[in-house]
Amino acid sequence: MPPAQPTASSTASAAPYLRRGVSTALAAAVLGVGLCTILTLVAGVRDVGPVLRTAVRGWLVAQGSSLHVGRAELGLVPFGAVVLVLVLVAVVAARWGVDPHAEEQVEVGPFAATVAGTSGVVAAVLASVVSTSTVSVPTVRAAFAAFVVAGLGAAVGLALGSGRPEALWFTERSDVRAVVRGGARGVVVLLSAAAAIVAVLLVWHLDRAGDLWALLQPQGGGGLVLGLVCLLSLPTLVLWTTAALIGPGFAIGADTSLDLTGAHLGTVPGLPVLAALPAPGEFPGWVFVLGLLPLLAGVVAGWSTRLPEPAPSPLTGLVAEPDADGRALLRRLGLSAAAGALAGAAVGLLVGISGGAVGPRRLAEAGPPLLTPLLVAVPVMAVGGGIGGVLAHYRGARGSSEDDTGTRRRPRLRKRQHPAGPDRRDEPRDGLGSRLRRLARRGRG
């Protein structure tokens, strides 16, 4: 049989994905390069050629690409800038991808894939154009970073802009959704704890940060750019602090390290935000208590993982009987441990990719190791998740006051504490008080 030809209806249904997806990717790229151009002009660059090349390179680095300047490499992922790019793409996707007059909105998956593919192609072309013999941008990494960041931003923007947050779920299984929700809470708890530690250290060493700022002596727009760089560096510093809490720690330069045992640092870059780093030397013994935070985050992930309601049978349409207590405990233990493991995998992945080179020679090694945070965080937070699940199970068992028939039981009290009423007539009346009351009634009779 000859191959089926695409019909007009199928072509029309596919057109919104391509048109809106390509438009969103191009608009986000233009806006991003435009913002980077403004920052470049503020920083003091005036010639047209250098301004445009610097702006494009800044946009590619902001998405997660690296930069090679001679023999030096800038490979650190600026997570603060990545978050800004993701938000920018999400805003553009909510504007260009949603048609308020359409009866049926485009699906999130095809739209996000179109935006991601187009952004990857645009990033690869721009990386090739702005690369010179002295400064180059790796094409493959630029394309891959733009593909991931733009795809995530487009999916989030379209789903929230069209009022369909449920479209972000990749599965309909209630147990998988429960694990993802619990794991997300564990990630938020651990990263929030690390952010609180960074904030305390910054406030504690505020005078040192002021000295570093004065030493750099930024003038005019340079101060604005320096402040923005410091602000965008905070998420990376939070992830490095998380690496110290997990155990492996991180380094800023060769032969340096910082973990819960102490800080062994040499000369570090003079960025004011790095004033949060503690002074070199061993830490007090109580600092090891902070190593329990990943375990506690896993406990939160397991505690907050709720057992989904039993689904009706696809054959009979009937809901299965509730699990016995032992089976319910095993099921909750498995889901809670999976939530903790998922949280550990997410944290370990973010921490692992947060490292990279920040300069030549000694600064060619910065941040945590690539795989060690993942290998440590997954089992630790999985154990914490299991503990949280067991605690939640037995707390729920103690808090439940319903019997097998679904009727609510009264708390067990002593006989003398039971109020008079019909519920008490069923109790045996062999006590001394019962006999005295019967004698009193006979006497009145």
PDB file of N, CA and C in Angstrom, residues 58-155:
ATOM      1  N   GLY A  58      28.073  35.815  27.001  1.00  0.00           N
ATOM      2  CA  GLY A  58      27.444  35.853  28.318  1.00  0.00           C
ATOM      3  C   GLY A  58      26.125  35.102  28.350  1.00  0.00           C
ATOM      4  N   TRP A  59      25.336  35.208  27.283  1.00  0.00           N
ATOM      5  CA  TRP A  59      24.067  34.487  27.213  1.00  0.00           C
ATOM      6  C   TRP A  59      24.293  32.979  27.176  1.00  0.00           C
ATOM      7  N   LEU A  60      25.277  32.534  26.439  1.00  0.00           N
ATOM      8  CA  LEU A  60      25.563  31.099  26.376  1.00  0.00           C
ATOM      9  C   LEU A  60      26.093  30.580  27.714  1.00  0.00           C
ATOM     10  N   VAL A  61      26.963  31.342  28.364  1.00  0.00           N
ATOM     11  CA  VAL A  61      27.471  30.927  29.673  1.00  0.00           C
ATOM     12  C   VAL A  61      26.349  30.913  30.706  1.00  0.00           C
ATOM     13  N   ALA A  62      25.423  31.871  30.612  1.00  0.00           N
ATOM     14  CA  ALA A  62      24.306  31.916  31.549  1.00  0.00           C
ATOM     15  C   ALA A  62      23.417  30.688  31.444  1.00  0.00           C
ATOM     16  N   GLN A  63      23.396  30.038  30.293  1.00  0.00           N
ATOM     17  CA  GLN A  63      22.606  28.814  30.135  1.00  0.00           C
ATOM     18  C   GLN A  63      23.356  27.571  30.585  1.00  0.00           C
ATOM     19  N   GLY A  64      24.636  27.704  30.925  1.00  0.00           N
ATOM     20  CA  GLY A  64      25.399  26.559  31.405  1.00  0.00           C
ATOM     21  C   GLY A  64      26.554  26.163  30.531  1.00  0.00           C
ATOM     22  N   SER A  65      26.859  26.930  29.504  1.00  0.00           N
ATOM     23  CA  SER A  65      27.984  26.607  28.642  1.00  0.00           C
ATOM     24  C   SER A  65      29.293  27.028  29.308  1.00  0.00           C
ATOM     25  N   SER A  66      30.388  26.513  28.798  1.00  0.00           N
ATOM     26  CA  SER A  66      31.711  26.890  29.296  1.00  0.00           C
ATOM     27  C   SER A  66      32.362  27.876  28.334  1.00  0.00           C
ATOM     28  N   LEU A  67      33.510  28.411  28.772  1.00  0.00           N
ATOM     29  CA  LEU A  67      34.210  29.418  27.985  1.00  0.00           C
ATOM     30  C   LEU A  67      35.701  29.146  28.085  1.00  0.00           C
ATOM     31  N   HIS A  68      36.377  29.111  26.932  1.00  0.00           N
ATOM     32  CA  HIS A  68      37.813  28.881  26.883  1.00  0.00           C
ATOM     33  C   HIS A  68      38.511  30.169  26.459  1.00  0.00           C
ATOM     34  N   VAL A  69      39.373  30.669  27.344  1.00  0.00           N
ATOM     35  CA  VAL A  69      40.149  31.872  27.061  1.00  0.00           C
ATOM     36  C   VAL A  69      41.617  31.476  27.053  1.00  0.00           C
ATOM     37  N   GLY A  70      42.170  31.292  25.872  1.00  0.00           N
ATOM     38  CA  GLY A  70      43.519  30.772  25.776  1.00  0.00           C
ATOM     39  C   GLY A  70      43.580  29.354  26.320  1.00  0.00           C
ATOM     40  N   ARG A  71      44.457  29.121  27.308  1.00  0.00           N
ATOM     41  CA  ARG A  71      44.550  27.812  27.942  1.00  0.00           C
ATOM     42  C   ARG A  71      43.669  27.700  29.175  1.00  0.00           C
ATOM     43  N   ALA A  72      43.079  28.798  29.589  1.00  0.00           N
ATOM     44  CA  ALA A  72      42.221  28.795  30.772  1.00  0.00           C
ATOM     45  C   ALA A  72      40.794  28.441  30.364  1.00  0.00           C
ATOM     46  N   GLU A  73      40.079  27.859  31.298  1.00  0.00           N
ATOM     47  CA  GLU A  73      38.698  27.446  31.051  1.00  0.00           C
ATOM     48  C   GLU A  73      37.811  27.959  32.171  1.00  0.00           C
ATOM     49  N   LEU A  74      36.665  28.493  31.793  1.00  0.00           N
ATOM     50  CA  LEU A  74      35.631  28.860  32.735  1.00  0.00           C
ATOM     51  C   LEU A  74      34.496  27.857  32.559  1.00  0.00           C
ATOM     52  N   GLY A  75      34.535  26.787  33.366  1.00  0.00           N
ATOM     53  CA  GLY A  75      33.570  25.708  33.198  1.00  0.00           C
ATOM     54  C   GLY A  75      32.543  25.611  34.299  1.00  0.00           C
ATOM     55  N   LEU A  76      32.545  26.542  35.245  1.00  0.00           N
ATOM     56  CA  LEU A  76      31.604  26.510  36.357  1.00  0.00           C
ATOM     57  C   LEU A  76      30.196  26.835  35.863  1.00  0.00           C
ATOM     58  N   VAL A  77      29.222  26.049  36.294  1.00  0.00           N
ATOM     59  CA  VAL A  77      27.830  26.300  35.918  1.00  0.00           C
ATOM     60  C   VAL A  77      27.264  27.380  36.837  1.00  0.00           C
ATOM     61  N   PRO A  78      26.902  28.559  36.317  1.00  0.00           N
ATOM     62  CA  PRO A  78      26.333  29.621  37.162  1.00  0.00           C
ATOM     63  C   PRO A  78      24.847  29.364  37.407  1.00  0.00           C
ATOM     64  N   PHE A  79      24.543  28.663  38.496  1.00  0.00           N
ATOM     65  CA  PHE A  79      23.160  28.243  38.722  1.00  0.00           C
ATOM     66  C   PHE A  79      22.215  29.423  38.895  1.00  0.00           C
ATOM     67  N   GLY A  80      22.706  30.523  39.463  1.00  0.00           N
ATOM     68  CA  GLY A  80      21.848  31.691  39.568  1.00  0.00           C
ATOM     69  C   GLY A  80      21.432  32.211  38.205  1.00  0.00           C
ATOM     70  N   ALA A  81      22.374  32.279  37.275  1.00  0.00           N
ATOM     71  CA  ALA A  81      22.049  32.730  35.922  1.00  0.00           C
ATOM     72  C   ALA A  81      21.169  31.717  35.201  1.00  0.00           C
ATOM     73  N   VAL A  82      21.406  30.436  35.452  1.00  0.00           N
ATOM     74  CA  VAL A  82      20.573  29.404  34.822  1.00  0.00           C
ATOM     75  C   VAL A  82      19.124  29.549  35.259  1.00  0.00           C
ATOM     76  N   VAL A  83      18.913  29.836  36.546  1.00  0.00           N
ATOM     77  CA  VAL A  83      17.546  30.029  37.037  1.00  0.00           C
ATOM     78  C   VAL A  83      16.899  31.243  36.373  1.00  0.00           C
ATOM     79  N   LEU A  84      17.655  32.314  36.199  1.00  0.00           N
ATOM     80  CA  LEU A  84      17.107  33.493  35.521  1.00  0.00           C
ATOM     81  C   LEU A  84      16.728  33.190  34.071  1.00  0.00           C
ATOM     82  N   VAL A  85      17.581  32.444  33.387  1.00  0.00           N
ATOM     83  CA  VAL A  85      17.267  32.080  32.003  1.00  0.00           C
ATOM     84  C   VAL A  85      16.016  31.211  31.950  1.00  0.00           C
ATOM     85  N   LEU A  86      15.914  30.274  32.875  1.00  0.00           N
ATOM     86  CA  LEU A  86      14.733  29.405  32.907  1.00  0.00           C
ATOM     87  C   LEU A  86      13.471  30.223  33.142  1.00  0.00           C
ATOM     88  N   VAL A  87      13.537  31.195  34.045  1.00  0.00           N
ATOM     89  CA  VAL A  87      12.372  32.046  34.297  1.00  0.00           C
ATOM     90  C   VAL A  87      12.038  32.882  33.072  1.00  0.00           C
ATOM     91  N   LEU A  88      13.064  33.402  32.389  1.00  0.00           N
ATOM     92  CA  LEU A  88      12.823  34.199  31.187  1.00  0.00           C
ATOM     93  C   LEU A  88      12.132  33.371  30.112  1.00  0.00           C
ATOM     94  N   VAL A  89      12.615  32.160  29.893  1.00  0.00           N
ATOM     95  CA  VAL A  89      11.979  31.291  28.892  1.00  0.00           C
ATOM     96  C   VAL A  89      10.555  30.949  29.303  1.00  0.00           C
ATOM     97  N   ALA A  90      10.330  30.718  30.597  1.00  0.00           N
ATOM     98  CA  ALA A  90       8.981  30.397  31.062  1.00  0.00           C
ATOM     99  C   ALA A  90       8.022  31.563  30.827  1.00  0.00           C
ATOM    100  N   VAL A  91       8.490  32.783  31.081  1.00  0.00           N
ATOM    101  CA  VAL A  91       7.636  33.952  30.853  1.00  0.00           C
ATOM    102  C   VAL A  91       7.314  34.102  29.371  1.00  0.00           C
ATOM    103  N   VAL A  92       8.309  33.939  28.522  1.00  0.00           N
ATOM    104  CA  VAL A  92       8.076  34.046  27.080  1.00  0.00           C
ATOM    105  C   VAL A  92       7.145  32.927  26.607  1.00  0.00           C
ATOM    106  N   ALA A  93       7.322  31.715  27.150  1.00  0.00           N
ATOM    107  CA  ALA A  93       6.453  30.598  26.754  1.00  0.00           C
ATOM    108  C   ALA A  93       5.014  30.845  27.176  1.00  0.00           C
ATOM    109  N   ALA A  94       4.817  31.421  28.359  1.00  0.00           N
ATOM    110  CA  ALA A  94       3.459  31.738  28.791  1.00  0.00           C
ATOM    111  C   ALA A  94       2.822  32.812  27.912  1.00  0.00           C
ATOM    112  N   ARG A  95       3.659  33.667  27.310  1.00  0.00           N
ATOM    113  CA  ARG A  95       3.125  34.729  26.446  1.00  0.00           C
ATOM    114  C   ARG A  95       2.899  34.248  25.018  1.00  0.00           C
ATOM    115  N   TRP A  96       3.850  33.495  24.476  1.00  0.00           N
ATOM    116  CA  TRP A  96       3.769  33.092  23.076  1.00  0.00           C
ATOM    117  C   TRP A  96       3.108  31.727  22.882  1.00  0.00           C
ATOM    118  N   GLY A  97       3.123  30.894  23.890  1.00  0.00           N
ATOM    119  CA  GLY A  97       2.588  29.545  23.713  1.00  0.00           C
ATOM    120  C   GLY A  97       1.135  29.395  24.056  1.00  0.00           C
ATOM    121  N   VAL A  98       0.553  30.360  24.777  1.00  0.00           N
ATOM    122  CA  VAL A  98      -0.842  30.272  25.207  1.00  0.00           C
ATOM    123  C   VAL A  98      -1.691  31.187  24.337  1.00  0.00           C
ATOM    124  N   ASP A  99      -2.738  30.633  23.775  1.00  0.00           N
ATOM    125  CA  ASP A  99      -3.692  31.403  22.981  1.00  0.00           C
ATOM    126  C   ASP A  99      -5.004  31.467  23.759  1.00  0.00           C
ATOM    127  N   PRO A 100      -5.346  32.611  24.357  1.00  0.00           N
ATOM    128  CA  PRO A 100      -6.554  32.673  25.178  1.00  0.00           C
ATOM    129  C   PRO A 100      -7.843  32.485  24.393  1.00  0.00           C
ATOM    130  N   HIS A 101      -7.799  32.652  23.074  1.00  0.00           N
ATOM    131  CA  HIS A 101      -9.001  32.518  22.250  1.00  0.00           C
ATOM    132  C   HIS A 101      -9.159  31.121  21.659  1.00  0.00           C
ATOM    133  N   ALA A 102      -8.168  30.279  21.841  1.00  0.00           N
ATOM    134  CA  ALA A 102      -8.240  28.926  21.266  1.00  0.00           C
ATOM    135  C   ALA A 102      -9.087  28.025  22.162  1.00  0.00           C
ATOM    136  N   GLU A 103      -9.877  27.144  21.522  1.00  0.00           N
ATOM    137  CA  GLU A 103     -10.696  26.198  22.283  1.00  0.00           C
ATOM    138  C   GLU A 103      -9.841  25.122  22.937  1.00  0.00           C
ATOM    139  N   GLU A 104      -8.748  24.741  22.292  1.00  0.00           N
ATOM    140  CA  GLU A 104      -7.881  23.694  22.824  1.00  0.00           C
ATOM    141  C   GLU A 104      -6.433  24.170  22.755  1.00  0.00           C
ATOM    142  N   GLN A 105      -5.772  24.183  23.911  1.00  0.00           N
ATOM    143  CA  GLN A 105      -4.395  24.640  23.975  1.00  0.00           C
ATOM    144  C   GLN A 105      -3.446  23.545  23.486  1.00  0.00           C
ATOM    145  N   VAL A 106      -2.266  23.968  23.073  1.00  0.00           N
ATOM    146  CA  VAL A 106      -1.270  23.017  22.596  1.00  0.00           C
ATOM    147  C   VAL A 106      -0.774  22.174  23.766  1.00  0.00           C
ATOM    148  N   GLU A 107      -0.320  20.984  23.472  1.00  0.00           N
ATOM    149  CA  GLU A 107       0.185  20.106  24.510  1.00  0.00           C
ATOM    150  C   GLU A 107       1.577  20.541  24.937  1.00  0.00           C
ATOM    151  N   VAL A 108       1.876  20.261  26.203  1.00  0.00           N
ATOM    152  CA  VAL A 108       3.131  20.724  26.784  1.00  0.00           C
ATOM    153  C   VAL A 108       4.328  20.006  26.172  1.00  0.00           C
ATOM    154  N   GLY A 109       4.222  18.689  25.990  1.00  0.00           N
ATOM    155  CA  GLY A 109       5.353  17.908  25.495  1.00  0.00           C
ATOM    156  C   GLY A 109       5.865  18.339  24.139  1.00  0.00           C
ATOM    157  N   PRO A 110       5.033  18.349  23.098  1.00  0.00           N
ATOM    158  CA  PRO A 110       5.518  18.775  21.779  1.00  0.00           C
ATOM    159  C   PRO A 110       6.008  20.220  21.759  1.00  0.00           C
ATOM    160  N   PHE A 111       5.320  21.089  22.501  1.00  0.00           N
ATOM    161  CA  PHE A 111       5.744  22.495  22.529  1.00  0.00           C
ATOM    162  C   PHE A 111       7.120  22.628  23.179  1.00  0.00           C
ATOM    163  N   ALA A 112       7.323  21.988  24.335  1.00  0.00           N
ATOM    164  CA  ALA A 112       8.619  22.078  25.015  1.00  0.00           C
ATOM    165  C   ALA A 112       9.725  21.458  24.165  1.00  0.00           C
ATOM    166  N   ALA A 113       9.428  20.360  23.484  1.00  0.00           N
ATOM    167  CA  ALA A 113      10.437  19.740  22.628  1.00  0.00           C
ATOM    168  C   ALA A 113      10.823  20.652  21.470  1.00  0.00           C
ATOM    169  N   THR A 114       9.845  21.356  20.907  1.00  0.00           N
ATOM    170  CA  THR A 114      10.147  22.285  19.815  1.00  0.00           C
ATOM    171  C   THR A 114      11.013  23.440  20.294  1.00  0.00           C
ATOM    172  N   VAL A 115      10.675  23.986  21.469  1.00  0.00           N
ATOM    173  CA  VAL A 115      11.470  25.082  22.019  1.00  0.00           C
ATOM    174  C   VAL A 115      12.885  24.603  22.331  1.00  0.00           C
ATOM    175  N   ALA A 116      13.005  23.425  22.926  1.00  0.00           N
ATOM    176  CA  ALA A 116      14.328  22.910  23.281  1.00  0.00           C
ATOM    177  C   ALA A 116      15.182  22.670  22.044  1.00  0.00           C
ATOM    178  N   GLY A 117      14.612  22.041  21.025  1.00  0.00           N
ATOM    179  CA  GLY A 117      15.370  21.777  19.809  1.00  0.00           C
ATOM    180  C   GLY A 117      15.812  23.048  19.109  1.00  0.00           C
ATOM    181  N   THR A 118      14.899  24.010  18.995  1.00  0.00           N
ATOM    182  CA  THR A 118      15.246  25.272  18.344  1.00  0.00           C
ATOM    183  C   THR A 118      16.317  26.021  19.124  1.00  0.00           C
ATOM    184  N   SER A 119      16.190  26.036  20.463  1.00  0.00           N
ATOM    185  CA  SER A 119      17.183  26.730  21.288  1.00  0.00           C
ATOM    186  C   SER A 119      18.549  26.065  21.178  1.00  0.00           C
ATOM    187  N   GLY A 120      18.578  24.745  21.110  1.00  0.00           N
ATOM    188  CA  GLY A 120      19.845  24.056  20.940  1.00  0.00           C
ATOM    189  C   GLY A 120      20.527  24.405  19.630  1.00  0.00           C
ATOM    190  N   VAL A 121      19.750  24.459  18.546  1.00  0.00           N
ATOM    191  CA  VAL A 121      20.312  24.826  17.247  1.00  0.00           C
ATOM    192  C   VAL A 121      20.819  26.268  17.260  1.00  0.00           C
ATOM    193  N   VAL A 122      20.027  27.172  17.835  1.00  0.00           N
ATOM    194  CA  VAL A 122      20.441  28.578  17.898  1.00  0.00           C
ATOM    195  C   VAL A 122      21.721  28.731  18.715  1.00  0.00           C
ATOM    196  N   ALA A 123      21.805  28.021  19.852  1.00  0.00           N
ATOM    197  CA  ALA A 123      23.004  28.109  20.689  1.00  0.00           C
ATOM    198  C   ALA A 123      24.229  27.576  19.965  1.00  0.00           C
ATOM    199  N   ALA A 124      24.065  26.474  19.234  1.00  0.00           N
ATOM    200  CA  ALA A 124      25.200  25.925  18.489  1.00  0.00           C
ATOM    201  C   ALA A 124      25.679  26.893  17.417  1.00  0.00           C
ATOM    202  N   VAL A 125      24.755  27.535  16.717  1.00  0.00           N
ATOM    203  CA  VAL A 125      25.135  28.501  15.675  1.00  0.00           C
ATOM    204  C   VAL A 125      25.828  29.707  16.293  1.00  0.00           C
ATOM    205  N   LEU A 126      25.278  30.237  17.398  1.00  0.00           N
ATOM    206  CA  LEU A 126      25.887  31.389  18.039  1.00  0.00           C
ATOM    207  C   LEU A 126      27.268  31.054  18.597  1.00  0.00           C
ATOM    208  N   ALA A 127      27.434  29.857  19.170  1.00  0.00           N
ATOM    209  CA  ALA A 127      28.750  29.459  19.692  1.00  0.00           C
ATOM    210  C   ALA A 127      29.790  29.401  18.585  1.00  0.00           C
ATOM    211  N   SER A 128      29.403  28.932  17.420  1.00  0.00           N
ATOM    212  CA  SER A 128      30.345  28.871  16.306  1.00  0.00           C
ATOM    213  C   SER A 128      30.689  30.266  15.784  1.00  0.00           C
ATOM    214  N   VAL A 129      29.707  31.165  15.809  1.00  0.00           N
ATOM    215  CA  VAL A 129      29.929  32.500  15.257  1.00  0.00           C
ATOM    216  C   VAL A 129      30.851  33.330  16.141  1.00  0.00           C
ATOM    217  N   VAL A 130      30.667  33.253  17.473  1.00  0.00           N
ATOM    218  CA  VAL A 130      31.420  34.134  18.365  1.00  0.00           C
ATOM    219  C   VAL A 130      32.761  33.530  18.795  1.00  0.00           C
ATOM    220  N   SER A 131      33.063  32.327  18.400  1.00  0.00           N
ATOM    221  CA  SER A 131      34.338  31.713  18.782  1.00  0.00           C
ATOM    222  C   SER A 131      35.459  32.264  17.912  1.00  0.00           C
ATOM    223  N   THR A 132      36.555  32.607  18.568  1.00  0.00           N
ATOM    224  CA  THR A 132      37.735  33.110  17.877  1.00  0.00           C
ATOM    225  C   THR A 132      38.944  32.265  18.276  1.00  0.00           C
ATOM    226  N   SER A 133      40.104  32.659  17.805  1.00  0.00           N
ATOM    227  CA  SER A 133      41.315  31.912  18.132  1.00  0.00           C
ATOM    228  C   SER A 133      41.714  32.062  19.592  1.00  0.00           C
ATOM    229  N   THR A 134      41.281  33.143  20.236  1.00  0.00           N
ATOM    230  CA  THR A 134      41.646  33.375  21.642  1.00  0.00           C
ATOM    231  C   THR A 134      40.523  33.029  22.612  1.00  0.00           C
ATOM    232  N   VAL A 135      39.283  33.240  22.210  1.00  0.00           N
ATOM    233  CA  VAL A 135      38.118  32.954  23.064  1.00  0.00           C
ATOM    234  C   VAL A 135      37.162  32.073  22.277  1.00  0.00           C
ATOM    235  N   SER A 136      36.808  30.929  22.841  1.00  0.00           N
ATOM    236  CA  SER A 136      35.927  29.994  22.142  1.00  0.00           C
ATOM    237  C   SER A 136      34.877  29.443  23.108  1.00  0.00           C
ATOM    238  N   VAL A 137      33.749  29.057  22.520  1.00  0.00           N
ATOM    239  CA  VAL A 137      32.645  28.449  23.263  1.00  0.00           C
ATOM    240  C   VAL A 137      32.405  27.058  22.686  1.00  0.00           C
ATOM    241  N   PRO A 138      32.502  25.997  23.500  1.00  0.00           N
ATOM    242  CA  PRO A 138      32.273  24.643  22.975  1.00  0.00           C
ATOM    243  C   PRO A 138      30.859  24.507  22.409  1.00  0.00           C
ATOM    244  N   THR A 139      30.768  24.078  21.181  1.00  0.00           N
ATOM    245  CA  THR A 139      29.470  24.018  20.508  1.00  0.00           C
ATOM    246  C   THR A 139      28.566  22.971  21.124  1.00  0.00           C
ATOM    247  N   VAL A 140      29.089  21.789  21.413  1.00  0.00           N
ATOM    248  CA  VAL A 140      28.247  20.696  21.922  1.00  0.00           C
ATOM    249  C   VAL A 140      27.667  21.052  23.281  1.00  0.00           C
ATOM    250  N   ARG A 141      28.515  21.540  24.182  1.00  0.00           N
ATOM    251  CA  ARG A 141      28.004  21.885  25.513  1.00  0.00           C
ATOM    252  C   ARG A 141      27.012  23.035  25.442  1.00  0.00           C
ATOM    253  N   ALA A 142      27.270  24.022  24.600  1.00  0.00           N
ATOM    254  CA  ALA A 142      26.330  25.138  24.473  1.00  0.00           C
ATOM    255  C   ALA A 142      24.974  24.657  23.983  1.00  0.00           C
ATOM    256  N   ALA A 143      24.970  23.768  22.985  1.00  0.00           N
ATOM    257  CA  ALA A 143      23.708  23.254  22.455  1.00  0.00           C
ATOM    258  C   ALA A 143      22.968  22.410  23.490  1.00  0.00           C
ATOM    259  N   PHE A 144      23.700  21.545  24.204  1.00  0.00           N
ATOM    260  CA  PHE A 144      23.053  20.687  25.192  1.00  0.00           C
ATOM    261  C   PHE A 144      22.485  21.501  26.349  1.00  0.00           C
ATOM    262  N   ALA A 145      23.239  22.480  26.850  1.00  0.00           N
ATOM    263  CA  ALA A 145      22.762  23.300  27.957  1.00  0.00           C
ATOM    264  C   ALA A 145      21.522  24.086  27.561  1.00  0.00           C
ATOM    265  N   ALA A 146      21.532  24.680  26.359  1.00  0.00           N
ATOM    266  CA  ALA A 146      20.363  25.426  25.904  1.00  0.00           C
ATOM    267  C   ALA A 146      19.167  24.511  25.707  1.00  0.00           C
ATOM    268  N   PHE A 147      19.400  23.298  25.227  1.00  0.00           N
ATOM    269  CA  PHE A 147      18.312  22.334  25.023  1.00  0.00           C
ATOM    270  C   PHE A 147      17.616  22.019  26.346  1.00  0.00           C
ATOM    271  N   VAL A 148      18.390  21.759  27.392  1.00  0.00           N
ATOM    272  CA  VAL A 148      17.814  21.374  28.684  1.00  0.00           C
ATOM    273  C   VAL A 148      17.112  22.554  29.349  1.00  0.00           C
ATOM    274  N   VAL A 149      17.803  23.686  29.434  1.00  0.00           N
ATOM    275  CA  VAL A 149      17.246  24.835  30.142  1.00  0.00           C
ATOM    276  C   VAL A 149      16.004  25.368  29.429  1.00  0.00           C
ATOM    277  N   ALA A 150      16.070  25.521  28.109  1.00  0.00           N
ATOM    278  CA  ALA A 150      14.924  26.045  27.368  1.00  0.00           C
ATOM    279  C   ALA A 150      13.757  25.062  27.401  1.00  0.00           C
ATOM    280  N   GLY A 151      14.029  23.774  27.330  1.00  0.00           N
ATOM    281  CA  GLY A 151      12.941  22.802  27.391  1.00  0.00           C
ATOM    282  C   GLY A 151      12.216  22.825  28.723  1.00  0.00           C
ATOM    283  N   LEU A 152      12.963  22.879  29.814  1.00  0.00           N
ATOM    284  CA  LEU A 152      12.324  22.943  31.135  1.00  0.00           C
ATOM    285  C   LEU A 152      11.537  24.242  31.302  1.00  0.00           C
ATOM    286  N   GLY A 153      12.140  25.363  30.901  1.00  0.00           N
ATOM    287  CA  GLY A 153      11.439  26.634  31.031  1.00  0.00           C
ATOM    288  C   GLY A 153      10.171  26.684  30.196  1.00  0.00           C
ATOM    289  N   ALA A 154      10.220  26.146  28.982  1.00  0.00           N
ATOM    290  CA  ALA A 154       9.033  26.154  28.125  1.00  0.00           C
ATOM    291  C   ALA A 154       7.923  25.282  28.706  1.00  0.00           C
ATOM    292  N   ALA A 155       8.273  24.121  29.242  1.00  0.00           N
ATOM    293  CA  ALA A 155       7.259  23.239  29.832  1.00  0.00           C
ATOM    294  C   ALA A 155       6.588  23.894  31.032  1.00  0.00           C
TER     295      ALA A 155
END
